């Protein structure tokens, strides 16, 4: 399987076999990501990180991934003070950065910006989030986390809870999961349910789907609960937001009858969807999930740079 | 052979026949025919057609459409035929043909799409279904809403 020079723009660009291959490669990166082994596979290579929107987790984990493999990074964490503020187009910035680096990571507020950047770059472009658009490395690290905890993705009952309407990360993950055939349960208030086209797509892929609005109805059978934040900025007004704001809160009392090996995931940052007391239970996986961003991104950097 | 014409025959120009009923005015919009130009434009709407359905017809004098313009028509009138008339006779006739990828003739219906910002790119969309027509923006992946309204 050849990934050299490929862009990582959307999870759609990958087949199931390719996804598995990336996850296998990420598995091998874990000891290096933990600092237990050293590695210089990417020494002499430069990663450009262009963050037109703030991000802590994603940017740190890309930089850490590159450095763990002996490479170095250039870039910016917010666009003030760059030529973007002077009105430079993304296309022009990319053409310049293309000459200064071997691989480019881009986060940008406009949807489709990574696809555009890839058109203007001769170096591989990795999408680190384009507005409400795609965030494929997040999807991959979510898949990695499920596979790592469960041994495989298929056969699990996966419950999504929270804002399933607006969060495109959740849509991408549901689509990606449907390649593997787990059972998906969508738990959300009616106004925030999974969009019809996502449900139709995953059902067409032979994925069993069940929807509801009470987490209690689903959690005791679940193998994985994927929690998302209900984001205030998505709502037209405060009143609408308040109606649904704090309806899902995972506390230890809710976990009394769950499966022993249930895992709880969250893309973080959380607000009050998961009480801190849950962190100490064996179900909490969100910090490992965040860590998994590093081995997954290491694997991707190596693959697109054609270094084995 | 006697020719029967719903609208006046033209000496030279383009006839767009078999336009989906009710779409004639949108065809004019796509072609940027506003009535301010010099050429004579005739429009016939709700004309009974041989296939027992209704159709619209547009005739534009002294103008032969370019292939790029023909693609635009296919977006809203997939069965349209285009005939070029010279000296009263048809010299060339094509069925409009929607390509798999449409470029340059629309703007993305997603206001947050990078293709709507001042970047040096033309809009591109992938035809994901022909009947009913659905398009997906090449850049932002969003399904396009109000295709007709977003024709530029
Ligand atoms: N000189 C002309 N001026 C105006 N319209 C014309 C002229 N010649 C042909 N047309 C029109 O051009 C269209 C195509 O002409 P054609 O003779 O191919 O029609 P047809 O045999 O009915 O074929 P079709 O199956 O496309 O309907 C028709 O709508 C016809 O009325
Ligand atoms: Mg006819
Ligand atoms: Zn778009």
XYZ file of C-alpha atoms and ligand atoms in Angstrom:
493
model
C 0.000 0.000 0.000
C 1.512 3.287 -1.065
C 0.735 6.498 0.742
C 3.742 8.493 -0.396
C 2.769 12.041 -1.384
C -0.903 11.444 -0.654
C -3.009 14.178 0.857
C -5.030 13.441 3.975
C -8.012 15.678 3.343
C -11.093 13.621 4.078
C -11.758 10.212 5.564
C -13.732 9.534 2.339
C -10.499 9.318 0.425
C -9.613 6.035 2.154
C -10.786 2.464 1.800
C -11.304 0.162 4.733
C -8.016 -1.626 3.991
C -6.162 1.654 3.909
C -7.685 2.693 7.224
C -6.628 -0.632 8.769
C -3.147 -0.180 7.381
C -2.860 3.278 8.934
C -4.085 1.920 12.284
C -1.567 -0.938 12.118
C 1.221 1.540 11.414
C 0.037 3.693 14.326
C 0.197 0.674 16.618
C 3.910 0.356 15.886
C 4.425 3.998 16.800
C 3.085 3.707 20.356
C 6.401 2.980 22.163
C 8.075 5.864 20.315
C 5.129 8.160 21.043
C 5.511 7.306 24.729
C 9.191 8.111 24.616
C 10.141 4.517 25.493
C 12.032 4.158 22.237
C 13.837 6.745 20.198
C 13.574 7.057 16.471
C 15.032 9.324 13.811
C 13.083 8.168 10.771
C 12.109 11.725 9.815
C 15.350 13.437 10.643
C 16.037 16.269 8.232
C 12.342 16.552 7.335
C 10.358 19.700 8.051
C 6.686 19.861 8.926
C 4.890 23.170 8.358
C 1.972 23.716 10.736
C -0.413 26.414 9.535
C -3.050 27.075 12.164
C -5.431 29.802 11.044
C -7.621 28.861 13.994
C -6.524 28.093 17.503
C -6.069 24.497 18.535
C -4.027 23.136 21.367
C -4.439 19.406 21.180
C -4.176 18.939 17.452
C -1.244 21.278 16.941
C 0.766 19.967 19.913
C 0.229 16.393 18.892
C 1.366 17.026 15.305
C 4.468 18.826 16.534
C 5.169 16.161 19.090
C 4.632 13.428 16.469
C 7.109 15.075 14.097
C 9.716 15.594 16.816
C 9.404 12.072 18.209
C 10.480 10.895 14.762
C 13.466 13.236 14.654
C 11.908 15.836 12.356
C 11.418 19.532 12.941
C 8.566 21.979 12.571
C 7.964 25.521 11.375
C 4.699 27.395 11.372
C 2.279 29.567 13.237
C -0.346 28.990 15.900
C -2.562 31.902 14.966
C -2.577 34.004 11.854
C -2.116 37.453 13.377
C 1.273 38.775 12.384
C 1.336 36.653 9.229
C 0.772 37.758 5.648
C -2.753 36.308 5.930
C -3.684 39.480 7.793
C -2.361 41.487 4.878
C -4.846 39.759 2.627
C -2.670 37.055 1.133
C -4.674 34.215 -0.352
C -4.350 30.727 1.075
C -3.189 29.614 -2.367
C -0.227 32.009 -2.272
C 0.689 31.095 1.300
C 0.673 27.426 0.380
C 2.893 27.969 -2.656
C 5.416 29.718 -0.424
C 5.255 27.149 2.390
C 5.537 24.375 -0.175
C 9.066 25.533 -0.878
C 9.987 25.670 2.824
C 8.811 22.268 4.035
C 8.263 18.594 3.230
C 4.722 18.193 4.536
C 2.011 20.682 5.478
C -0.602 20.499 8.236
C -3.440 22.981 7.853
C -6.235 24.127 10.101
C -8.419 26.796 8.548
C -11.879 28.217 9.288
C -13.181 27.779 5.744
C -14.605 24.461 4.630
C -12.772 22.940 1.702
C -9.544 24.801 2.431
C -7.443 21.644 2.751
C -8.641 20.400 -0.646
C -7.719 23.769 -2.092
C -4.319 23.758 -0.381
C -3.612 20.312 -1.801
C -4.208 21.689 -5.300
C -1.523 24.325 -4.837
C 1.013 22.227 -2.988
C 3.437 19.701 -4.366
C 3.990 18.416 -0.836
C 1.396 16.320 0.968
C -1.258 18.297 2.850
C -2.855 16.958 6.014
C -6.179 18.468 7.009
C -6.241 19.326 10.707
C -9.815 20.633 10.527
C -11.448 22.933 8.006
C -14.191 24.830 9.789
C -17.271 22.689 10.142
C -15.756 20.367 7.552
C -13.526 17.341 7.819
C -11.008 16.415 10.501
C -9.721 13.052 9.279
C -6.899 12.603 11.800
C -9.459 12.898 14.608
C -11.568 10.201 12.957
C -8.530 7.952 12.634
C -7.495 8.391 16.247
C -11.057 7.638 17.353
C -11.034 4.430 15.316
C -7.617 3.601 16.721
C -8.858 4.066 20.276
C -11.840 1.755 19.750
C -9.715 -0.914 18.073
C -7.057 -0.691 20.748
C -9.560 -1.128 23.579
C -11.724 -3.772 21.927
C -9.282 -5.640 19.702
C -11.512 -4.931 16.709
C -14.078 -2.399 15.541
C -16.728 -4.726 14.129
C -19.274 -6.283 16.454
C -19.291 -3.463 18.980
C -22.316 -1.540 20.042
C -21.315 2.109 19.832
C -23.497 4.824 21.355
C -23.079 8.413 20.188
C -24.500 10.959 22.583
C -24.838 14.743 22.595
C -24.899 17.068 19.618
C -25.120 14.727 16.662
C -26.556 17.297 14.302
C -23.849 19.919 13.946
C -20.671 18.104 14.842
C -19.188 16.970 11.574
C -16.550 14.966 13.428
C -19.353 12.719 14.606
C -20.668 12.381 11.061
C -17.261 11.416 9.701
C -16.770 8.915 12.488
C -20.195 7.347 11.906
C -19.440 7.031 8.182
C -16.006 5.580 8.866
C -17.397 3.120 11.406
C -19.983 1.937 8.914
C -17.124 0.447 6.870
C -16.545 -1.957 9.750
C -20.095 -2.959 10.619
C -20.594 -2.236 14.318
C -24.036 -1.367 15.691
C -24.596 2.362 16.085
C -26.970 4.006 18.531
C -27.665 7.716 18.233
C -28.785 9.379 21.464
C -29.731 13.055 21.226
C -32.667 15.395 21.769
C -34.823 15.517 18.648
C -33.418 18.903 17.629
C -29.846 17.591 17.685
C -30.307 14.149 16.139
C -28.022 12.683 13.523
C -28.864 14.119 10.084
C -31.023 11.951 7.860
C -28.364 11.569 5.166
C -25.858 10.160 7.655
C -28.395 7.653 8.999
C -29.350 6.664 5.458
C -25.750 6.215 4.441
C -24.732 4.057 7.375
C -27.908 1.983 7.110
C -27.157 1.395 3.433
C -23.801 -0.006 4.563
C -25.635 -2.705 6.543
C -24.960 -0.992 9.837
C -27.682 -1.564 12.402
C -28.887 1.780 13.707
C -31.092 2.654 16.670
C -31.964 6.179 17.775
C -33.441 7.616 20.949
C -33.127 10.436 23.395
C -32.511 8.715 26.729
C -28.991 7.574 27.437
C -30.311 5.228 30.166
C -32.063 3.196 27.453
C -28.803 2.442 25.700
C -25.858 2.657 28.060
C -26.171 -0.729 29.771
C -25.749 -2.641 26.489
C -23.037 -0.397 25.105
C -19.430 -1.329 24.357
C -18.443 2.241 23.554
C -20.066 5.554 24.472
C -18.844 8.477 22.408
C -19.796 11.729 24.130
C -19.800 15.115 22.427
C -20.203 18.597 23.734
C -23.350 20.572 22.986
C -21.869 23.775 21.637
C -23.545 27.023 22.543
C -22.364 28.829 19.425
C -24.408 26.477 17.233
C -27.713 27.699 18.573
C -29.756 30.571 17.161
C -30.586 31.843 20.644
C -29.869 31.307 24.303
C -33.338 29.860 25.048
C -32.926 27.097 22.460
C -29.528 26.278 23.896
C -30.775 26.185 27.479
C -33.448 23.638 26.539
C -30.806 21.026 25.774
C -27.666 22.387 27.408
C -27.091 20.031 30.282
C -29.306 17.078 29.466
C -26.577 14.468 29.235
C -24.232 14.181 32.158
C -22.339 11.007 32.729
C -21.851 10.334 36.418
C -20.887 7.221 38.353
C -24.521 6.582 39.281
C -25.357 6.158 35.605
C -22.581 3.582 35.260
C -23.800 1.126 37.902
C -25.111 -1.478 35.460
C -22.894 -0.983 32.450
C -20.666 -3.644 30.916
C -17.333 -4.047 32.715
C -15.407 -3.252 29.568
C -17.499 -0.270 28.463
C -15.270 2.556 27.296
C -16.250 6.210 27.355
C -14.715 8.489 24.739
C -14.838 12.246 24.212
C -12.933 14.380 21.687
C -12.323 16.972 24.450
C -12.498 19.648 25.680
C -15.442 18.689 27.846
C -17.678 20.994 29.830
C -20.013 19.068 32.079
C -20.918 16.082 29.897
C -18.666 13.816 31.917
C -18.241 14.369 35.639
C -14.622 14.359 36.870
C -15.434 11.405 39.164
C -15.748 9.240 36.028
C -12.073 9.855 35.194
C -11.020 7.396 37.867
C -13.236 4.564 36.603
C -11.834 1.947 34.208
C -14.375 3.173 31.639
C -12.713 6.539 31.039
C -10.727 6.481 27.801
C -10.696 10.121 26.755
C -7.188 10.886 27.923
C -5.759 7.825 26.145
C -7.813 8.910 23.154
C -6.096 12.295 23.206
C -2.708 10.616 23.534
C -3.523 8.370 20.571
C -3.432 11.432 18.379
C 0.337 11.203 18.557
C 0.961 7.651 17.263
C -1.730 8.081 14.608
C -0.191 11.345 13.371
C 3.306 9.838 13.510
C 2.127 7.007 11.292
C 0.529 9.433 8.831
C 3.608 11.655 8.659
C 5.827 8.660 7.923
C 3.427 7.251 5.367
C 2.917 10.441 3.348
C 6.644 11.154 3.430
C 7.295 7.652 2.107
C 9.601 6.731 4.988
C 9.252 3.214 6.337
C -40.866 19.590 -47.151
C -42.983 21.989 -45.192
C -41.608 23.110 -41.906
C -43.981 24.083 -39.157
C -42.735 26.543 -36.603
C -44.296 27.567 -33.330
C -42.207 30.686 -33.414
C -40.778 32.591 -36.335
C -38.086 30.748 -38.254
C -34.664 32.219 -37.879
C -31.990 32.796 -40.473
C -28.991 32.187 -38.248
C -28.652 31.312 -34.585
C -29.402 28.690 -31.998
C -32.549 26.731 -31.193
C -32.808 25.077 -27.807
C -35.618 22.570 -27.959
C -37.008 20.042 -25.480
C -36.315 22.259 -22.507
C -37.937 20.859 -19.374
C -41.322 22.516 -19.036
C -41.116 25.796 -17.155
C -37.333 26.130 -17.389
C -37.110 28.476 -20.398
C -36.601 31.590 -18.331
C -33.931 29.877 -16.272
C -32.159 28.861 -19.460
C -32.129 32.529 -20.404
C -30.681 33.353 -17.022
C -27.933 30.778 -17.392
C -27.061 32.156 -20.800
C -27.115 35.692 -19.417
C -29.737 36.656 -21.971
C -31.374 39.633 -20.367
C -33.071 41.189 -23.358
C -30.686 44.108 -23.410
C -28.586 42.672 -26.236
C -29.249 43.218 -29.929
C -30.216 39.697 -30.948
C -33.840 38.642 -31.217
C -34.880 36.047 -28.669
C -38.094 34.056 -28.899
C -39.407 31.958 -26.080
C -42.189 29.394 -26.286
C -43.456 27.816 -23.123
C -45.704 24.832 -22.521
C -45.537 23.641 -26.106
C -46.992 20.152 -26.561
C -44.218 17.860 -27.719
C -44.300 14.631 -29.724
C -43.750 12.635 -26.571
C -47.046 13.967 -25.227
C -45.292 16.051 -22.620
C -44.956 19.769 -22.492
C -41.705 21.477 -23.264
C -40.237 24.927 -23.628
C -38.274 26.231 -26.598
C -35.817 29.122 -26.829
C -34.504 30.577 -30.072
C -31.648 33.028 -30.127
C -30.757 34.747 -33.347
C -27.205 35.378 -34.465
C -25.586 33.524 -31.641
C -24.080 30.039 -31.557
C -23.619 28.731 -28.048
C -20.334 27.449 -26.753
C -19.980 23.941 -25.265
C -19.397 25.417 -21.835
C -22.716 27.180 -22.055
C -24.391 23.977 -23.188
C -23.217 22.208 -20.043
C -24.907 24.862 -18.014
C -28.220 24.121 -19.680
C -27.861 20.421 -18.871
C -27.973 21.308 -15.189
C -31.634 22.317 -15.445
C -32.867 20.845 -18.721
C -31.169 17.489 -19.182
C -33.140 16.570 -22.318
C -32.601 19.788 -24.199
C -31.339 19.662 -27.770
C -29.385 22.474 -29.327
C -29.491 23.140 -33.056
C -27.348 25.654 -34.869
C -29.127 27.281 -37.765
C -27.327 28.817 -40.721
C -29.288 30.123 -43.681
C -32.484 28.647 -42.265
C -31.075 25.132 -42.171
C -29.875 23.073 -39.226
C -26.127 22.625 -39.602
C -25.447 20.928 -36.299
C -27.580 19.457 -33.564
C -26.539 18.169 -30.142
C -28.148 16.852 -27.062
C -26.852 18.719 -24.023
C -24.532 16.618 -21.968
C -23.963 16.924 -18.250
C -20.348 16.050 -17.459
C -19.378 14.115 -14.298
C -17.691 17.210 -13.008
C -19.113 20.676 -13.460
C -16.772 23.611 -13.202
C -16.904 27.346 -13.289
C -20.644 27.721 -13.848
C -21.921 27.793 -10.302
C -20.953 29.169 -6.970
C -20.968 26.931 -3.931
C -24.185 27.192 -1.959
C -22.167 26.951 1.244
C -21.192 30.510 2.212
C -18.350 29.140 4.350
C -16.752 27.331 1.457
C -13.213 28.393 0.578
C -14.248 28.605 -3.095
C -16.452 31.578 -2.166
C -13.480 33.515 -0.783
C -11.065 35.408 -2.964
C -8.905 32.450 -3.864
C -7.654 31.953 -7.413
C -9.839 28.919 -8.113
C -12.968 28.155 -10.045
C -15.782 26.343 -8.340
C -15.937 22.644 -9.122
C -18.692 20.190 -8.299
C -19.064 16.472 -8.731
C -22.361 15.218 -10.173
C -23.429 12.640 -7.586
C -26.801 11.823 -9.109
C -28.416 12.691 -12.446
C -32.079 12.118 -11.765
C -32.876 13.864 -9.534
C -29.806 16.015 -10.024
C -27.502 16.302 -7.034
C -24.116 17.983 -6.966
C -21.420 17.973 -4.333
C -18.857 20.744 -4.050
C -15.377 19.455 -4.842
C -13.866 21.641 -2.139
C -16.211 21.502 0.834
C -18.035 18.242 -0.001
C -21.402 19.805 0.722
C -24.424 18.861 -1.312
C -25.476 21.878 -3.340
C -28.736 23.628 -2.586
C -30.623 25.784 -5.087
C -28.486 24.877 -8.079
C -30.380 27.257 -10.365
C -30.028 30.191 -7.993
C -26.285 29.626 -7.721
C -25.576 29.637 -11.423
C -23.249 32.508 -12.255
N -34.776 27.833 -39.426
C -35.259 27.554 -38.246
N -35.695 28.563 -37.458
C -36.179 28.313 -36.224
N -36.295 27.094 -35.686
C -35.878 26.043 -36.404
C -35.335 26.210 -37.714
N -35.012 24.979 -38.165
C -35.347 24.091 -37.204
N -35.858 24.721 -36.136
C -36.306 24.140 -34.835
O -35.187 23.438 -34.302
C -35.628 22.297 -33.563
C -34.940 21.054 -34.084
O -35.320 20.856 -35.411
P -35.492 19.386 -36.023
O -35.921 19.575 -37.469
O -34.273 18.607 -35.736
O -36.741 18.904 -35.148
P -37.361 17.450 -34.953
O -37.265 16.691 -36.232
O -38.678 17.673 -34.343
O -36.363 16.758 -33.916
P -36.535 16.563 -32.356
O -36.568 15.103 -32.121
O -35.291 17.197 -31.761
O -37.786 17.262 -31.910
C -37.134 22.259 -33.721
O -37.689 22.850 -32.552
C -37.420 23.103 -34.964
O -38.699 23.718 -34.870
Mg -39.538 18.062 -32.571
Zn -18.094 24.306 -1.437
